[in-house]
Short mmCIF file of C-alpha atoms and ligand atoms in Angstrom, two decimals:
data_model
loop_
_atom_site.label_atom_id
_atom_site.label_comp_id
_atom_site.label_asym_id
_atom_site.label_seq_id
_atom_site.Cartn_x
_atom_site.Cartn_y
_atom_site.Cartn_z
CA MET A 1 -10.62 -32.56 16.95
CA ASP A 2 -8.84 -32.54 20.34
CA LYS A 3 -8.04 -28.85 21.64
CA PRO A 4 -4.17 -28.59 21.75
CA ARG A 5 -3.11 -28.92 25.18
CA ASN A 6 -0.49 -26.55 26.55
CA PRO A 7 2.82 -28.21 26.85
CA ALA A 8 4.19 -28.71 30.27
CA PRO A 9 5.70 -25.65 31.94
CA ASP A 10 9.33 -25.36 31.33
CA ALA A 11 11.93 -24.93 34.20
CA ALA A 12 10.85 -21.40 34.78
CA GLY A 13 7.21 -22.58 35.16
CA GLU A 14 6.18 -20.80 31.97
CA HIS A 15 4.27 -22.41 28.79
CA PRO A 16 6.37 -21.97 25.46
CA LEU A 17 4.61 -20.53 22.56
CA ARG A 18 2.66 -23.40 20.73
CA LYS A 19 2.63 -23.86 17.03
CA ASP A 20 -1.30 -22.92 16.90
CA GLU A 21 -0.69 -19.84 19.08
CA PHE A 22 2.06 -18.94 16.76
CA ARG A 23 -0.33 -19.25 13.71
CA ALA A 24 -2.79 -17.11 15.39
CA PHE A 25 -0.21 -14.33 16.15
CA GLN A 26 1.29 -14.80 12.67
CA ASP A 27 -2.08 -14.26 11.04
CA LEU A 28 -2.92 -11.27 13.25
CA ILE A 29 0.33 -9.43 12.93
CA HIS A 30 0.27 -9.92 9.06
CA ARG A 31 -3.32 -8.62 8.90
CA GLU A 32 -2.53 -5.69 10.92
CA SER A 33 0.63 -4.56 9.73
CA GLY A 34 1.75 -6.44 6.60
CA ILE A 35 4.70 -7.95 8.38
CA PHE A 36 4.82 -11.62 7.54
CA LEU A 37 6.64 -13.79 10.24
CA ALA A 38 7.93 -16.84 8.63
CA ASP A 39 7.51 -20.10 10.42
CA HIS A 40 11.14 -20.17 11.67
CA LYS A 41 10.27 -16.91 13.53
CA GLN A 42 8.30 -18.83 16.16
CA ALA A 43 10.94 -18.91 18.79
CA LEU A 44 11.84 -15.16 18.05
CA LEU A 45 8.42 -14.20 18.46
CA GLY A 46 7.96 -16.12 21.75
CA GLY A 47 11.08 -14.25 22.94
CA ARG A 48 9.86 -11.00 21.94
CA LEU A 49 6.44 -11.38 23.76
CA HIS A 50 7.62 -13.12 26.77
CA SER A 51 8.21 -10.32 29.10
CA ARG A 52 5.00 -8.75 28.16
CA LEU A 53 3.14 -11.84 29.13
CA ARG A 54 5.02 -11.61 32.53
CA ALA A 55 4.29 -8.11 33.06
CA LEU A 56 0.47 -8.68 32.53
CA GLY A 57 0.73 -11.82 34.81
CA LEU A 58 -0.58 -14.09 31.89
CA ALA A 59 0.22 -17.74 32.06
CA THR A 60 0.05 -18.76 28.27
CA TYR A 61 0.37 -16.85 24.96
CA GLY A 62 -3.01 -18.01 24.16
CA ASP A 63 -4.25 -15.83 27.21
CA TYR A 64 -2.03 -12.96 25.62
CA PHE A 65 -3.61 -13.51 22.27
CA LYS A 66 -6.98 -13.01 23.76
CA ALA A 67 -5.80 -9.74 25.44
CA VAL A 68 -4.43 -8.48 22.00
CA GLN A 69 -7.61 -9.21 20.16
CA LYS A 70 -9.66 -7.15 22.85
CA ASP A 71 -7.64 -4.30 23.15
CA GLU A 72 -6.12 -1.91 20.50
CA ALA A 73 -3.61 -0.31 23.00
CA GLU A 74 -2.24 -3.95 23.46
CA ARG A 75 -2.10 -4.49 19.82
CA ILE A 76 0.02 -1.49 19.40
CA GLU A 77 2.24 -2.53 22.35
CA MET A 78 2.52 -5.97 20.55
CA LEU A 79 3.60 -4.55 17.25
CA ASP A 80 6.22 -2.39 19.02
CA ARG A 81 7.71 -5.61 20.32
CA ILE A 82 7.85 -7.46 17.03
CA SER A 83 9.22 -4.76 14.60
CA THR A 84 12.92 -4.62 13.70
CA ASN A 85 14.11 -1.14 14.11
CA GLU A 86 17.77 -1.21 13.04
CA THR A 87 18.77 1.98 11.22
CA HIS A 88 21.68 4.37 10.68
CA PHE A 89 22.60 7.88 10.04
CA PHE A 90 23.37 8.33 6.28
CA ARG A 91 22.38 4.58 5.55
CA GLU A 92 22.53 3.63 1.87
CA PRO A 93 25.25 6.68 1.38
CA HIS A 94 25.08 6.44 -2.42
CA GLN A 95 21.42 7.84 -2.17
CA PHE A 96 22.61 10.83 -0.24
CA GLU A 97 25.35 11.34 -2.88
CA PHE A 98 22.91 11.12 -5.56
CA LEU A 99 20.70 13.84 -3.99
CA LYS A 100 23.53 15.95 -3.39
CA THR A 101 25.15 15.74 -6.89
CA ARG A 102 22.08 15.18 -8.92
CA VAL A 103 18.99 16.33 -7.27
CA LEU A 104 19.60 19.35 -5.31
CA PRO A 105 21.68 21.15 -7.92
CA ARG A 106 18.67 20.59 -10.39
CA TRP A 107 16.06 21.91 -7.88
CA MET A 108 18.48 24.96 -7.33
CA GLU A 109 18.87 25.67 -10.88
CA ASP A 110 15.15 25.30 -11.58
CA ALA A 111 14.35 27.56 -8.58
CA ARG A 112 16.53 30.31 -9.95
CA ALA A 113 14.88 29.93 -13.33
CA GLY A 114 11.48 30.23 -11.59
CA THR A 115 10.35 26.82 -12.79
CA ARG A 116 10.08 25.35 -9.21
CA SER A 117 9.09 26.48 -5.79
CA ARG A 118 11.40 26.53 -2.92
CA SER A 119 9.02 24.64 -0.75
CA ILE A 120 10.31 21.06 -0.22
CA ARG A 121 8.17 18.32 1.24
CA ILE A 122 9.67 14.92 2.21
CA TRP A 123 8.45 11.93 3.79
CA SER A 124 10.35 9.31 5.67
CA ALA A 125 7.72 6.53 5.82
CA ALA A 126 9.29 4.05 8.05
CA CYS A 127 11.50 6.32 10.09
CA SER A 128 12.37 4.09 13.02
CA THR A 129 14.36 5.96 15.76
CA GLY A 130 14.78 9.17 13.46
CA GLU A 131 18.35 8.53 12.00
CA GLU A 132 16.80 8.64 8.53
CA PRO A 133 14.79 12.00 8.66
CA TYR A 134 17.45 13.68 10.76
CA SER A 135 20.19 12.54 7.99
CA ILE A 136 17.90 14.12 5.35
CA ALA A 137 17.32 17.07 7.08
CA MET A 138 21.27 17.91 7.76
CA LEU A 139 21.84 17.37 4.14
CA LEU A 140 19.07 19.64 2.89
CA LEU A 141 19.62 22.30 5.54
CA ASP A 142 23.35 22.33 4.64
CA GLN A 143 22.48 22.82 0.73
CA LEU A 144 19.23 24.63 0.72
CA PRO A 145 19.28 27.20 3.41
CA ALA A 146 16.28 29.18 4.80
CA SER A 147 18.43 32.32 4.03
CA GLU A 148 18.05 31.75 0.30
CA GLY A 149 14.24 31.12 0.62
CA TRP A 150 14.07 27.48 0.83
CA SER A 151 11.37 25.93 3.17
CA ILE A 152 11.87 22.22 4.01
CA GLU A 153 9.19 19.99 5.84
CA ILE A 154 9.88 16.33 6.68
CA LEU A 155 7.06 13.96 7.79
CA ALA A 156 8.48 11.05 9.54
CA THR A 157 6.14 8.05 10.17
CA ASP A 158 6.27 4.55 11.82
CA LEU A 159 4.25 1.89 13.01
CA SER A 160 6.00 1.64 16.35
CA THR A 161 5.12 4.44 18.90
CA ARG A 162 8.23 3.27 20.95
CA VAL A 163 10.86 4.17 18.14
CA LEU A 164 8.64 7.30 17.27
CA GLN A 165 9.19 8.52 20.95
CA ARG A 166 12.96 7.80 20.52
CA ALA A 167 12.89 9.66 17.40
CA LYS A 168 11.14 12.83 18.84
CA ASP A 169 13.55 12.81 21.86
CA ALA A 170 16.44 12.79 19.28
CA VAL A 171 19.11 11.54 21.69
CA TRP A 172 21.49 8.86 20.81
CA ARG A 173 24.75 7.57 22.32
CA ILE A 174 27.74 9.24 21.37
CA GLU A 175 29.23 6.26 19.41
CA LYS A 176 26.56 6.89 16.76
CA ALA A 177 28.29 10.35 16.03
CA GLU A 178 30.80 8.16 13.77
CA GLU A 179 27.98 7.66 11.15
CA ILE A 180 27.74 11.25 10.62
CA PRO A 181 30.17 13.35 8.20
CA THR A 182 32.17 15.69 10.55
CA PRO A 183 30.82 19.06 9.07
CA TYR A 184 27.06 18.09 9.55
CA LEU A 185 28.00 16.82 13.19
CA LYS A 186 29.53 20.07 14.11
CA ALA A 187 26.85 22.07 12.53
CA PHE A 188 23.79 20.18 13.51
CA MET A 189 24.41 17.89 16.66
CA LEU A 190 24.79 18.94 20.34
CA GLN A 191 26.99 17.11 22.66
CA GLY A 192 25.60 15.91 26.12
CA THR A 193 27.01 17.17 29.19
CA GLY A 194 26.42 16.35 32.92
CA PRO A 195 23.95 13.51 33.32
CA GLU A 196 23.81 13.38 29.47
CA GLN A 197 27.48 12.67 29.08
CA GLY A 198 28.13 10.27 26.37
CA LYS A 199 25.14 11.32 24.52
CA MET A 200 24.33 13.48 21.60
CA LYS A 201 21.08 15.21 20.64
CA ALA A 202 19.95 16.62 17.37
CA GLY A 203 20.16 20.48 17.43
CA PRO A 204 16.92 22.79 17.14
CA GLU A 205 17.60 23.67 13.49
CA ILE A 206 17.14 20.21 12.28
CA ARG A 207 14.64 18.97 14.87
CA SER A 208 12.30 21.92 13.70
CA LEU A 209 12.16 20.39 10.21
CA VAL A 210 10.78 17.21 11.15
CA THR A 211 7.23 16.22 12.39
CA PHE A 212 6.64 12.66 13.67
CA SER A 213 3.23 10.61 13.53
CA ARG A 214 2.23 7.08 13.72
CA MET A 215 1.14 5.57 10.54
CA ASN A 216 0.66 2.14 9.29
CA LEU A 217 1.79 1.46 5.65
CA ASN A 218 -0.63 -1.61 5.72
CA SER A 219 -3.85 0.51 6.26
CA ARG A 220 -5.06 2.52 3.18
CA PRO A 221 -5.76 5.09 2.11
CA TYR A 222 -2.88 6.94 3.88
CA PRO A 223 -3.99 9.92 5.86
CA VAL A 224 -1.28 12.26 4.47
CA PRO A 225 -1.53 14.84 1.55
CA GLY A 226 0.24 13.77 -1.60
CA GLY A 227 2.65 15.51 -3.71
CA PHE A 228 5.81 14.90 -1.96
CA ASP A 229 9.09 15.66 -3.65
CA LEU A 230 11.02 12.65 -2.00
CA ILE A 231 9.61 9.52 -0.39
CA PHE A 232 12.14 7.29 1.61
CA CYS A 233 10.58 3.85 2.20
CA ARG A 234 13.54 1.92 3.08
CA ASN A 235 14.36 -1.35 4.62
CA VAL A 236 10.40 -2.15 5.45
CA LEU A 237 9.21 -3.65 2.25
CA ILE A 238 11.39 -6.72 3.02
CA TYR A 239 9.18 -7.48 5.89
CA PHE A 240 6.06 -7.63 3.61
CA ASN A 241 4.74 -10.30 1.23
CA ALA A 242 4.29 -9.73 -2.43
CA ALA A 243 0.56 -8.70 -2.35
CA THR A 244 1.20 -6.18 0.41
CA LYS A 245 4.34 -4.85 -1.27
CA VAL A 246 2.31 -4.06 -4.44
CA ASN A 247 -0.41 -2.10 -2.38
CA VAL A 248 2.23 -0.18 -0.47
CA VAL A 249 4.13 0.69 -3.52
CA GLU A 250 1.02 1.91 -5.39
CA GLU A 251 0.01 4.12 -2.56
CA LEU A 252 3.34 5.57 -2.19
CA LEU A 253 3.57 6.40 -5.82
CA ALA A 254 0.08 8.12 -5.43
CA HIS A 255 1.67 10.39 -2.86
CA LEU A 256 4.79 11.25 -5.03
CA SER A 257 4.99 14.45 -7.14
CA PRO A 258 5.19 13.76 -10.84
CA ALA A 259 8.83 15.20 -10.67
CA GLY A 260 9.31 13.25 -7.38
CA LEU A 261 11.74 10.26 -6.29
CA LEU A 262 11.14 7.14 -4.27
CA PHE A 263 13.99 5.77 -2.28
CA LEU A 264 13.99 2.11 -1.35
CA GLY A 265 16.57 0.06 0.81
CA HIS A 266 19.49 -1.86 -0.55
CA ALA A 267 17.69 -5.22 -0.61
CA GLU A 268 14.54 -3.73 -2.10
CA SER A 269 13.41 -3.14 -5.81
CA LEU A 270 10.05 -2.27 -7.58
CA HIS A 271 10.81 -5.26 -10.08
CA GLY A 272 7.71 -6.97 -10.67
CA LEU A 273 5.66 -4.70 -8.39
CA THR A 274 4.52 -1.89 -10.37
CA GLU A 275 4.75 -0.60 -14.04
CA ARG A 276 4.29 2.79 -12.73
CA ALA A 277 7.95 3.62 -12.11
CA ARG A 278 11.42 3.33 -13.52
CA SER A 279 14.74 3.14 -11.92
CA VAL A 280 17.01 6.35 -12.22
CA GLY A 281 19.91 5.06 -9.93
CA PRO A 282 20.31 1.95 -7.70
CA THR A 283 17.12 1.79 -5.54
CA ILE A 284 16.02 5.07 -6.58
CA TYR A 285 12.90 5.56 -8.70
CA ALA A 286 10.87 8.04 -10.61
CA PRO A 287 7.24 7.91 -11.75
CA LEU A 288 7.16 6.44 -15.27
CA GLN A 289 5.76 9.59 -16.69
CA SER A 290 8.38 11.86 -15.10
CA THR A 291 10.80 13.69 -17.58
CA TYR A 292 12.66 15.11 -14.73
CA PHE A 293 15.46 12.63 -14.88
CA SER A 294 15.11 11.23 -18.36
CA GLY A 295 18.02 10.82 -20.51
CA GLN A 296 20.44 11.93 -17.84
CA LYS A 297 23.59 9.91 -17.77
CA LEU A 298 23.91 8.96 -14.36
CA PRO A 299 27.31 9.68 -12.47
CA ARG A 300 29.45 6.78 -11.44
CA LEU A 301 29.22 6.07 -7.57
CA ARG A 302 32.34 7.34 -5.72
C1 SAM B 401 14.61 -1.80 9.63
S1 SAM B 401 13.53 -0.25 10.09
C2 SAM B 401 14.06 0.74 8.75
C3 SAM B 401 14.49 2.11 9.17
C4 SAM B 401 14.99 3.25 8.17
N1 SAM B 401 13.93 3.32 7.23
C5 SAM B 401 16.08 2.88 7.49
O1 SAM B 401 16.23 2.43 6.35
O2 SAM B 401 17.15 2.62 8.32
C6 SAM B 401 12.16 -0.73 9.62
C7 SAM B 401 10.91 0.08 10.25
O3 SAM B 401 9.72 -0.23 9.67
C8 SAM B 401 8.65 -0.02 10.56
N2 SAM B 401 7.53 -0.69 10.18
C9 SAM B 401 7.19 -2.05 10.01
N3 SAM B 401 6.12 -2.34 9.51
C10 SAM B 401 5.41 -1.03 9.36
C11 SAM B 401 4.23 -0.75 8.88
N4 SAM B 401 3.19 -1.63 8.41
N5 SAM B 401 3.95 0.74 8.87
C12 SAM B 401 4.98 1.49 9.07
N6 SAM B 401 6.13 1.34 9.52
C13 SAM B 401 6.41 -0.17 9.66
C14 SAM B 401 9.11 -0.60 11.90
O4 SAM B 401 8.54 -0.26 12.93
C15 SAM B 401 10.75 -0.14 11.75
O5 SAM B 401 11.08 1.14 12.38
#
């Protein structure tokens, strides 16, 4: 078969991403990250990688593919460019309401009765720029203060080093403050001044609860200890195909405490992926053997 030729350079003198090059990236990205880029994403991929080709002085996407194959750091750079990182503070508000009204009161009651520890471990498994783990930190610190003996650890992981750095910096433009309930904003966020005018930063109380680390959900076994009280894996399963979803969910459930809860995104569900968990609220799941939330009448969402 004839080797496909590069199409003629466009007006800017550059070669567009060819179908066979797209296929090679599609396959590599899927193997590496579990993210499946459907065929209609060809132009999007070209757009996201284009500036990297320029920065490296490469003429074609085929040349860039060779660079990515050879060099792990370049693969990480590429994955940074293709991941979609949209996130908000207190996203999926009904889940925070569920935690506040159903889960935390139960933990407090059990801790008072001496039937549960006051050490809480939470995992935000695709944390993006940090809005998710810091929202959890604000709610939990408000409800379970250290002065009452509670100790909270939040592990926040993501595939993308770029978003992890932003999450560690914990600085956002001030407009993001609108996503945060006022009492939490006043208690836990700092307002930028001088050159930081127009920005806000997470305060030390919530920053000290969260540890960040790069972790690929598509690479098993996960290098984190199990027994999490809560796992948030929200708005990332949607990028995976069914086989990858099954593997990821199995591994997440293996890292959940028997009395723990798994939170997914609004367009995600465990339906058809596992028999080992059941729904205890919209997009909230408990291990099947858990008796922790069994028989509970769930509250109406407000
Ligand atoms: C749309 S954001 C969701 C952020 C947050 N969980 C939320 O719901 O607001 C999806 C995140 O998943 C991350 N991601 C994609 N593939 C991943 C993988 N294989 N392992 C870990 N994180 C991944 C992306 O880098 C991105 O930050």
